[in-house]
Amino acid sequence: SPAAAPDQRPGRPPRTPAPRLCARLTRPRLPPPAGVLVGSAVLRASNKPAEMEEPPLLPGEDVKDVGPCAKDVTYICPFTGAVRGTLTVTNYRLHFRSLERDPPFVLDASLGVVSRVEKIGGASSRGENSYGLETVCKVSVWPRAACSWPPSSRAQGRHAHARPVDIRNLRFAHKPEGRTRRSIFENLMKYAFPVSNNLVGAFPLREAPRRRRARAPVLAPALPTALPQPLFAFEYKEQFPENGWKLYDPLAEYRRQGIPNESWRITRANERYELCDTYPALLVVPASVPDEELRRVAAFRSRGRIPVLSWIHPESQATITRCSQPLVGVSGKRSKEDEKYLQAVMDANAQSPKIFIFDARPSVNAVANKVRARRRVPRGLSSVVWRPPLALRRRDTCGLSGEAKGGGYESEDAYQNTELVFLDIHNIHVMRESLRKLKELVYPSIEEAHWLSNLEATHWLEHIKLILAGALRIADRVEAGKASAVVHCSDGWDRTAQLTALAMLMLDGHYRTVRGFQVLVEKEWLSFGHRFQLRLGHGDKNHADADRSPVFLQFVDCVWQMTRQFPTAFEFNEYFLITILDHLYSCLFGTFLCNSEQQRGRENLPKRTVSLWSYINSQLEDFTNPLYGGYSNHVLYPVASMRHLELWVGYYVRWNPRMKPQEPVHSRCRELLAKRAELQKKVQELQREVSSRSSSSSERASPPTQCAAPVQTVV
Amino acid sequence: QLAPRQPSLFACSVSPKDSQEDLFWSPSGEQLLCEASTVLKCVQEDSGQRGIYGKLVCTDFKIAFLGDDEAALNSDETQFKNKVIGENDITLPCVDQIYGVFDEKKKALCGQLKKYPEKLIIHCKDLRVFHFCLRYTKEEEVKRIVSGIIHHTQTPKLLKRLFLFSYATAAQNSTATDPKSHTVMFDTLKDWCWELERTRGHTKYKVVSVNEGYTVCERLPAYFVVPNPLSEEDVPRFQGHGIPIWCWSCHNGCALLKMSALPKEQDDGVLQIQKSFLDGIYRTIHRPPYEIVKTEDLSSNFLSLQEIQTAYSKFKQLFLIVMSVENNLMSFLFLLLSDNSTEFWDTDIKWFSLLESSSWLDIIRRCLKKAIEVTECLEAQHMNILLLGNIFKSQKETASDLCCLLSSLVQVMLDPHYRTRVGFQSLIQKEWIMGGHCFLDRCNHLRQSDKEEVPVFLLFLDCVWQLVHQHPPAFEFTETYLTVLSDSLYIPIFSTFFFNSPHQKYMNMGRESQDAQNQSLNLLTVWDWSVQFAPKAQMLFTNPLYVEKPKLDKGQQKGTHCKHQRQLSLPLTQSKSSPKRGFFREETDHLIKNLLGKRISKLINSSDELQDNFREFYDSWHSKPPDYHGLLLPHIEGPEIRVWAQRYLRWIPEAQILGGGQVATMNKLLEMMEEVQSLQEKIDERYHSQQGLQTEAASMLRSSSARLSSLFPFALLQRHSSKPVLPISGWKALGDEEDLAKQEDEFVDLGDV
C-alpha cells in the first residue's frame, strides 16, 4: 500500500539544513498577524506573553495532546537549523513553539495540508535528530514565511490565524526515550485523515463515494484509538456577520445575465439530481428543447452532463455552454437528439451561422478516448494499480462495444455548421506531475544558475499558457466572432471549468469584482461539480491517489497571471487569491468540501459548516485592490506568451525567507486613496459651507482659520 | 534674432510632396545623400501585413522613410513624440545590421554589392526591425540607396565625419539654450568641490587640477579628487597610474576609490622605484583618518568583455523577430493573411531556455552581486574600497569598463541622491563621461572594430532597471526614462555619448574652434531632454511612486557623525577580522603585488568569510523593511532577475497587452495624484479667495488606461484593433511525462454512468 505509516523505516537521517540565518524570519515591518508565522514571534493582538505554550485556538478547536512529553521536540528547519520546543496537535492544527530563539520560533499548520506522516528512524537509531516524524504537506501548499500580508492593520485581528502555514516537509526529531512520537503520530493520523479513519461510514461525508469502500482492503487498518472524527470544518464554530453560503443565488445570477429570455429557459429537470448527479439543480437550456428531450441528450453525454449555458453575451446573445464529451465511441455513434440540441444552441444566437466546439484535450487524446474503453474497474483494485491492458487502451474495442461506452468528439459531419477546435490541454496526471517538478524546483532552495531552464522543464507555465490561450480563443470567438461556443473535455468538470471560468472572467467585468469572483467559483466550479474532494483528498491519507490534481490551483494561477497583466482590472488582490488557495486545503471552511452540489446538500454543509466567503467578506478591505477601477466594461485579452507569464513567486515560493514580499505599489496607492478621501471630504464640507452661505448671502462667514494648515500633499 | 528655434525640426514631419529644400531644415546641417521613391514599407499588423508606399531617404544623419500617407499616421498620437527622430527614422549610428533578400534568401549586406536585393531589412540597435521592399523602385535608385545606406552605416568613418560636428557647426547660432537641468557635469573644479562637500568627503580628499589641458594623462579628466596628503607632484610620476582616485564617500566616511595599475616592468630597478612609490602612496592612504583599504581587482575573476558581448548578441536576437521571408516576398499584396508571428510563437515555447542560454540575465546577476559585495565592505565593514585594474587602457581591457559599471552601481545602491533624475545624470557624467568610458568604441559609432562593440553602458542601465523594477518607490525616474536614455546613445546630435574620453572631446572641439573663428563648438548634451521631448512627454520620466525625502533631515546630521565614525567603527571591524591578526600587513603586500602586476592568488576574496559576510549582509538587509532613502539592495535570486520588457519587447506587436501592463498601474497612480492635487488646489483656492471651487484642473495624462497598451509610450501605431493575440499552438514533447499524457483523466468509477 502506498498509503500511511511505514513503521520503523531504516533511519533516514534528516537532511542537514543550511546553517544560514534567515533574516527575513524576524522581519519587523508589520506586527505579524497572529499565529501565521514560521519562525517568528506571535505578537497577538491581545499582547499575550509569548511564553504561552498553547496555540491560539479557534472556536471549536481543542487541544488534544499536550502531554508533558511533547515538550522536548526538535524541529529541523531547512533555513535556520534545528530548534527545540513544544509540539502540540489539536483537532485543527499542528503547532510548534520554541522559546530558544528570540523572538520565539513558531510554526503553525492546519492539518488539512498534511499529505502524509512518516516515522523516521527506530528506537535504536543513533545520532542526533535521527528519530522522529516527518510530515509531508500536500503539493502546492507552502506557507509564506514571515508575512507582510495582509497590509492593513485589521488583519492582525482574530481571523488571521486561520491561514495555514507550513513548510513542505516538516521534520521533527524526538527523544527516543520520551515516547512522545507515538502519541503525536497517532493524533496526527487521527485528525489529519479523519476520512480515511472512518471507513465504516460514521464520518460526516455519509455519502462516501463507493470507490472508497472499494479501496478499503488496500488501506491500512484504522488505528485502534480512532473514534469517529469529523473534518474540522464541522467543528469550527466561528460567527461571521455575513453568511457566505447565501452569496450565490443561481436565479439571481442568471437574471443578471438576462435569463430566461426568448431563447433560453431555466429548467428544474435536475432538481433531484436525476438527470445528472454532478450538475446543479437549476440548469439553463435552449427554450426550444423540452425536458423529456434532455434525458435523451444526457444519455449520449458522458455522465449525463448535457450542454448547458454558462454565460450569454449581453449584446450579441452568443453563449458559452459547457458539457462533457459525446459518447460517440469508435463506431462513431450518433444521437439525433444531441445534434438537434446543439443546433438549438446555435439557433439561439442569430448572429453567427456557425457554432464552435472547443475540445480542451489534445486531439490525439480525444481520438484515443473514442477507442479507449471506459471500463468498470474490478472491485478492490485501486485506480492507481489498475490500468486497462494495453491492447484495450489502444485499439480493438470491437469486443467491448456492448458494455463500454467510448467517448470522443463531435464529428463535423454529424453536427452541421460546427467547427471543432482542440485546445491541447493535458490531463490531470500531467498537471500533477508538473506541479511535483515545480515543487522540487523551488524547495528547499532555488538554484540561480539554471533557474530558467529548470523552470521550463517543469512545463508548469507552459500548461498555464495553454489554458489561458484556450480561454482566449473561446473569448475571442464569442466576443469578436459573435459565435456561440460549446466547451468540453472528457467529463467536463476539470479543464472545462478552467476554460469557461477564465473566458467568463475575460468577457464579463462582473466576475472581476470580489463578489463576482466568488459567484464565478460557486457557479462554474462548485455547482457544476468540480470534484474538489477527489482532486484534493481532504482528510484522506491515500496521498498517492491518482485522482488528485491541482486543477483549481491552475485556474487560480491563470487568474493571477491575468491580474499581473491587468493590474487595475480586478477588484481583488493577490492576497485574496492566496487566501482562497490556503483554505482550499485547510478544511476550516465547508466551501471546498465534497464533490458536487448534491453531496453538499446531503451533508447539509450550509448549516453545519462556515463558508469561506463569510470570512472573506467580513474583512473585505484586506482583499481589495486599491488600483481597481475603470475597466468594468472591457473585454480583457491577456497575452498568453511565455514572455509575459511568470512563476507566481508570492504563492509557490512564499515560504522562502529570501523572496521579495509584496510590492509597495499597493501601499502607495492606499496612501493616495486615503488622501483623496480625506480631501474629498474637505471639499464637500467647503461646498456645503458655500451653499449654506449663498442661501443666506448677507451673512459673512468667519474665515476658516481653524484649518489653516493645509494637508501636506506628497505629490 | 528670433526666439531660439530648436533645430530639431529636421525630423521628417514634412510631407514628401513638398520641395526638396523644405525637407531638411538647413540650419541643422543635415544633408540629403541619396533617395529612392516607391519603396514599400512592410508593416506588421494583427490582420497580417500591410505595405505603405513612400520614399526612402538617406541623409548624413539618418535613414528615413517618408510614407505617402504620413499625415494620417502622424496626427494620431502625439503624446510621446520624439522631436528629433520620427517613427520611421533610423539615425545612422542606430543601424545594427542590414540584410538583403535575394531570391527568398536573407543575406547580410556589406561592402560592394554585385547584385541588389529585392528587399532591405534593417535591424536597429534599439531593436526595431524595418522591412523595405524595393521591387517597385527604379533600378538606378535601388543601387544608389542600397549602396548609400551600406556605405554610410557599415564602413569605418572618421570621428570628424560624425553628424555631431556638422550639426554643431550649423546650429552654432541657434543658441542651444544652456540646459537648466541642474545636472552636474563635473567639467569644472567647482563641480568636484560640490560633490566632495555633498558626500562629506572634503575632510579627507581634495580636488587637483594638475591635469588641466590633459598634460598628465589623456585618460583622466581635467579635474579629479585624491587623498589630502598626496602631493600634486606625485600624480605625474607614472602618468596618473598608481594614484588612488576618489569616486565617492559613504556616510560613514569610507570611500570608493579607483586606481590604475602600474605598467608591467621587467627591469628590477624600475620595479624597485615602483615599489617604493606605491609604498609611499599606501602609507598615506592606510593610516587614519583613512579606513582600511580593500582592493577589488577587476582584471581577473570577474566578467570579461567577450562574455558580455557574446551574451548580448545572443540575447538581442531573441527580440529581433523577423517576419518570414517567403511571406514578405508576396507582400506586394497589401493585405495578406499570413502568419508572420510564427517566429514569435516558435520561440515562445523554449523562451526560458533561450533566455538562459544567452546568459545575459546571469551577467546582470553577477554585476549586481559584485556591487553588493563592494557595498557590504563600505557599509558594514567600514573599509575603503579600491577598484583596481588597467582602468586607463581602453582597448580589450575590461577593467576600465567594469570600473565604471561597478562604481556607479554601488553609488546608486548607497546614495539616494543618485536615484533622482538629476543625481543619476550627474552620476553618469561623473563615472562614465568623466571616468572615460569609451562610448565611441563600445557603441562602435565609427564602425572601426566590431570586436570593441560591447554594450557595457546598456548592461549598467539594465542593472539599474532591475533595481527600479524591484524597488519602484526608490527612484525618481521611471523605466521609460531608462529606455529613452538607452536610445539616446545613438542620436548623433548629443556629444554626451560620442567620445572616448573628455580629452578626446577637448581635442576635437579645440581644433574646430580655430576653424570657426575661435568660437568653440556648441555641443548639445543629452541631459537637455527638451531637445527630444515636449514637457508633456517628459512627464513620463517621473515616477509617481517616488516620494521625496522629508525635508527635515536632509542628511545634514550625518556629517556630524563623520569624525567619530572611525573610532566607532573600529571595535566592530576588529571583532570581525580578529581571527586574522596579520590582516593589515598582508593586505599591504597584496595591494602592492597587485599594483605591480604580479598577481598572486587572492587572499581575501577566496575566503569563506567573505561569502558569509555577504550572505549575512544581504539577508539582514532584506529582512528589514527597505528605507527608500537609504541603502538599497537588489534581490538576486533566480526569479527576481527579469527581462527589461519595456526596452526589449516594445516593438513586438504580439507581446502587447492591450489595456494592461505596468503602464496601467502608473496611469492609475498618476490619475489619483492628479485628483489629489486638484482637490488640494480647490481647497487652497477656497482659503485664498473665498469663492473658488469652480476651476477644473487640466488633465495631463487623461487617456483612459484601458486604451493604453503595455507598449505605451512606444510603438503606438502597431496595433489598433482590440483583437487578442492567439498563440499558434506549439507543444514541446513532454519527455518522461508522455506516459501520463496518454492516460485518461479517470478510468475508474464508470459503473455509475
GROMACS .gro file of N, CA, C and O in nm, chain A residues 283-319:
model
  148
  283LEU      N    1  -3.073   2.442  -1.422
  283LEU     CA    2  -2.993   2.444  -1.544
  283LEU      C    3  -3.057   2.537  -1.643
  283LEU      O    4  -3.178   2.558  -1.643
  284VAL      N    5  -2.973   2.594  -1.730
  284VAL     CA    6  -3.027   2.678  -1.836
  284VAL      C    7  -3.007   2.606  -1.969
  284VAL      O    8  -2.894   2.571  -2.004
  285VAL      N    9  -3.116   2.584  -2.038
  285VAL     CA   10  -3.110   2.509  -2.164
  285VAL      C   11  -3.186   2.588  -2.271
  285VAL      O   12  -3.262   2.680  -2.240
  286PRO      N   13  -3.165   2.552  -2.398
  286PRO     CA   14  -3.238   2.622  -2.503
  286PRO      C   15  -3.389   2.610  -2.482
  286PRO      O   16  -3.438   2.501  -2.447
  287ALA      N   17  -3.459   2.718  -2.504
  287ALA     CA   18  -3.603   2.720  -2.475
  287ALA      C   19  -3.678   2.620  -2.563
  287ALA      O   20  -3.784   2.570  -2.525
  288SER      N   21  -3.620   2.590  -2.677
  288SER     CA   22  -3.692   2.503  -2.770
  288SER      C   23  -3.680   2.355  -2.735
  288SER      O   24  -3.747   2.272  -2.797
  289VAL      N   25  -3.596   2.322  -2.639
  289VAL     CA   26  -3.580   2.180  -2.606
  289VAL      C   27  -3.660   2.148  -2.480
  289VAL      O   28  -3.634   2.203  -2.375
  290PRO      N   29  -3.755   2.058  -2.492
  290PRO     CA   30  -3.835   2.022  -2.374
  290PRO      C   31  -3.758   1.929  -2.281
  290PRO      O   32  -3.659   1.867  -2.321
  291ASP      N   33  -3.804   1.919  -2.158
  291ASP     CA   34  -3.734   1.842  -2.055
  291ASP      C   35  -3.715   1.696  -2.091
  291ASP      O   36  -3.612   1.636  -2.063
  292GLU      N   37  -3.817   1.635  -2.156
  292GLU     CA   38  -3.804   1.492  -2.189
  292GLU      C   39  -3.686   1.470  -2.281
  292GLU      O   40  -3.617   1.368  -2.274
  293GLU      N   41  -3.667   1.565  -2.367
  293GLU     CA   42  -3.559   1.552  -2.464
  293GLU      C   43  -3.422   1.555  -2.395
  293GLU      O   44  -3.327   1.492  -2.439
  294LEU      N   45  -3.417   1.632  -2.287
  294LEU     CA   46  -3.290   1.646  -2.214
  294LEU      C   47  -3.237   1.510  -2.172
  294LEU      O   48  -3.118   1.483  -2.177
  295ARG      N   49  -3.329   1.424  -2.131
  295ARG     CA   50  -3.286   1.291  -2.085
  295ARG      C   51  -3.218   1.213  -2.196
  295ARG      O   52  -3.119   1.143  -2.173
  296ARG      N   53  -3.271   1.227  -2.317
  296ARG     CA   54  -3.211   1.154  -2.427
  296ARG      C   55  -3.074   1.213  -2.464
  296ARG      O   56  -2.983   1.142  -2.503
  297VAL      N   57  -3.064   1.345  -2.449
  297VAL     CA   58  -2.933   1.406  -2.473
  297VAL      C   59  -2.835   1.358  -2.367
  297VAL      O   60  -2.720   1.324  -2.396
  298ALA      N   61  -2.886   1.352  -2.244
  298ALA     CA   62  -2.799   1.312  -2.133
  298ALA      C   63  -2.744   1.172  -2.154
  298ALA      O   64  -2.629   1.142  -2.118
  299ALA      N   65  -2.824   1.087  -2.218
  299ALA     CA   66  -2.779   0.951  -2.241
  299ALA      C   67  -2.660   0.946  -2.335
  299ALA      O   68  -2.582   0.852  -2.334
  300PHE      N   69  -2.647   1.048  -2.417
  300PHE     CA   70  -2.539   1.049  -2.515
  300PHE      C   71  -2.417   1.127  -2.466
  300PHE      O   72  -2.315   1.134  -2.533
  301ARG      N   73  -2.428   1.189  -2.350
  301ARG     CA   74  -2.315   1.266  -2.299
  301ARG      C   75  -2.258   1.194  -2.178
  301ARG      O   76  -2.334   1.144  -2.094
  302SER      N   77  -2.128   1.190  -2.170
  302SER     CA   78  -2.063   1.121  -2.060
  302SER      C   79  -2.115   1.172  -1.927
  302SER      O   80  -2.121   1.294  -1.904
  303ARG      N   81  -2.157   1.081  -1.842
  303ARG     CA   82  -2.210   1.110  -1.710
  303ARG      C   83  -2.331   1.204  -1.712
  303ARG      O   84  -2.358   1.276  -1.617
  304GLY      N   85  -2.396   1.206  -1.826
  304GLY     CA   86  -2.519   1.284  -1.837
  304GLY      C   87  -2.499   1.433  -1.833
  304GLY      O   88  -2.594   1.509  -1.811
  305ARG      N   89  -2.376   1.476  -1.853
  305ARG     CA   90  -2.351   1.621  -1.844
  305ARG      C   91  -2.382   1.686  -1.978
  305ARG      O   92  -2.297   1.700  -2.064
  306ILE      N   93  -2.507   1.725  -1.993
  306ILE     CA   94  -2.553   1.781  -2.120
  306ILE      C   95  -2.501   1.924  -2.136
  306ILE      O   96  -2.459   1.986  -2.040
  307PRO      N   97  -2.503   1.976  -2.257
  307PRO     CA   98  -2.461   2.115  -2.277
  307PRO      C   99  -2.560   2.210  -2.208
  307PRO      O  100  -2.679   2.205  -2.237
  308VAL      N  101  -2.509   2.291  -2.116
  308VAL     CA  102  -2.594   2.391  -2.051
  308VAL      C  103  -2.524   2.526  -2.055
  308VAL      O  104  -2.401   2.533  -2.065
  309LEU      N  105  -2.603   2.627  -2.042
  309LEU     CA  106  -2.547   2.761  -2.058
  309LEU      C  107  -2.465   2.804  -1.936
  309LEU      O  108  -2.507   2.784  -1.822
  310SER      N  109  -2.348   2.861  -1.966
  310SER     CA  110  -2.269   2.920  -1.858
  310SER      C  111  -2.278   3.071  -1.862
  310SER      O  112  -2.285   3.138  -1.760
  311TRP      N  113  -2.274   3.123  -1.982
  311TRP     CA  114  -2.269   3.269  -1.993
  311TRP      C  115  -2.330   3.311  -2.128
  311TRP      O  116  -2.316   3.241  -2.227
  312ILE      N  117  -2.395   3.426  -2.125
  312ILE     CA  118  -2.451   3.478  -2.250
  312ILE      C  119  -2.405   3.621  -2.270
  312ILE      O  120  -2.397   3.699  -2.175
  313HIS      N  121  -2.367   3.652  -2.392
  313HIS     CA  122  -2.318   3.786  -2.423
  313HIS      C  123  -2.435   3.884  -2.418
  313HIS      O  124  -2.537   3.860  -2.483
  314PRO      N  125  -2.422   3.991  -2.345
  314PRO     CA  126  -2.536   4.080  -2.328
  314PRO      C  127  -2.583   4.143  -2.459
  314PRO      O  128  -2.700   4.178  -2.472
  315GLU      N  129  -2.497   4.158  -2.556
  315GLU     CA  130  -2.539   4.221  -2.681
  315GLU      C  131  -2.564   4.119  -2.791
  315GLU      O  132  -2.672   4.112  -2.847
  316SER      N  133  -2.464   4.040  -2.821
  316SER     CA  134  -2.478   3.954  -2.939
  316SER      C  135  -2.558   3.827  -2.910
  316SER      O  136  -2.596   3.757  -3.002
  317GLN      N  137  -2.582   3.797  -2.784
  317GLN     CA  138  -2.651   3.673  -2.745
  317GLN      C  139  -2.570   3.548  -2.776
  317GLN      O  140  -2.622   3.437  -2.772
  318ALA      N  141  -2.444   3.567  -2.808
  318ALA     CA  142  -2.357   3.450  -2.822
  318ALA      C  143  -2.337   3.390  -2.684
  318ALA      O  144  -2.334   3.461  -2.585
  319THR      N  145  -2.325   3.259  -2.679
  319THR     CA  146  -2.321   3.194  -2.548
  319THR      C  147  -2.198   3.107  -2.530
  319THR      O  148  -2.134   3.066  -2.626
   0.00000   0.00000   0.00000
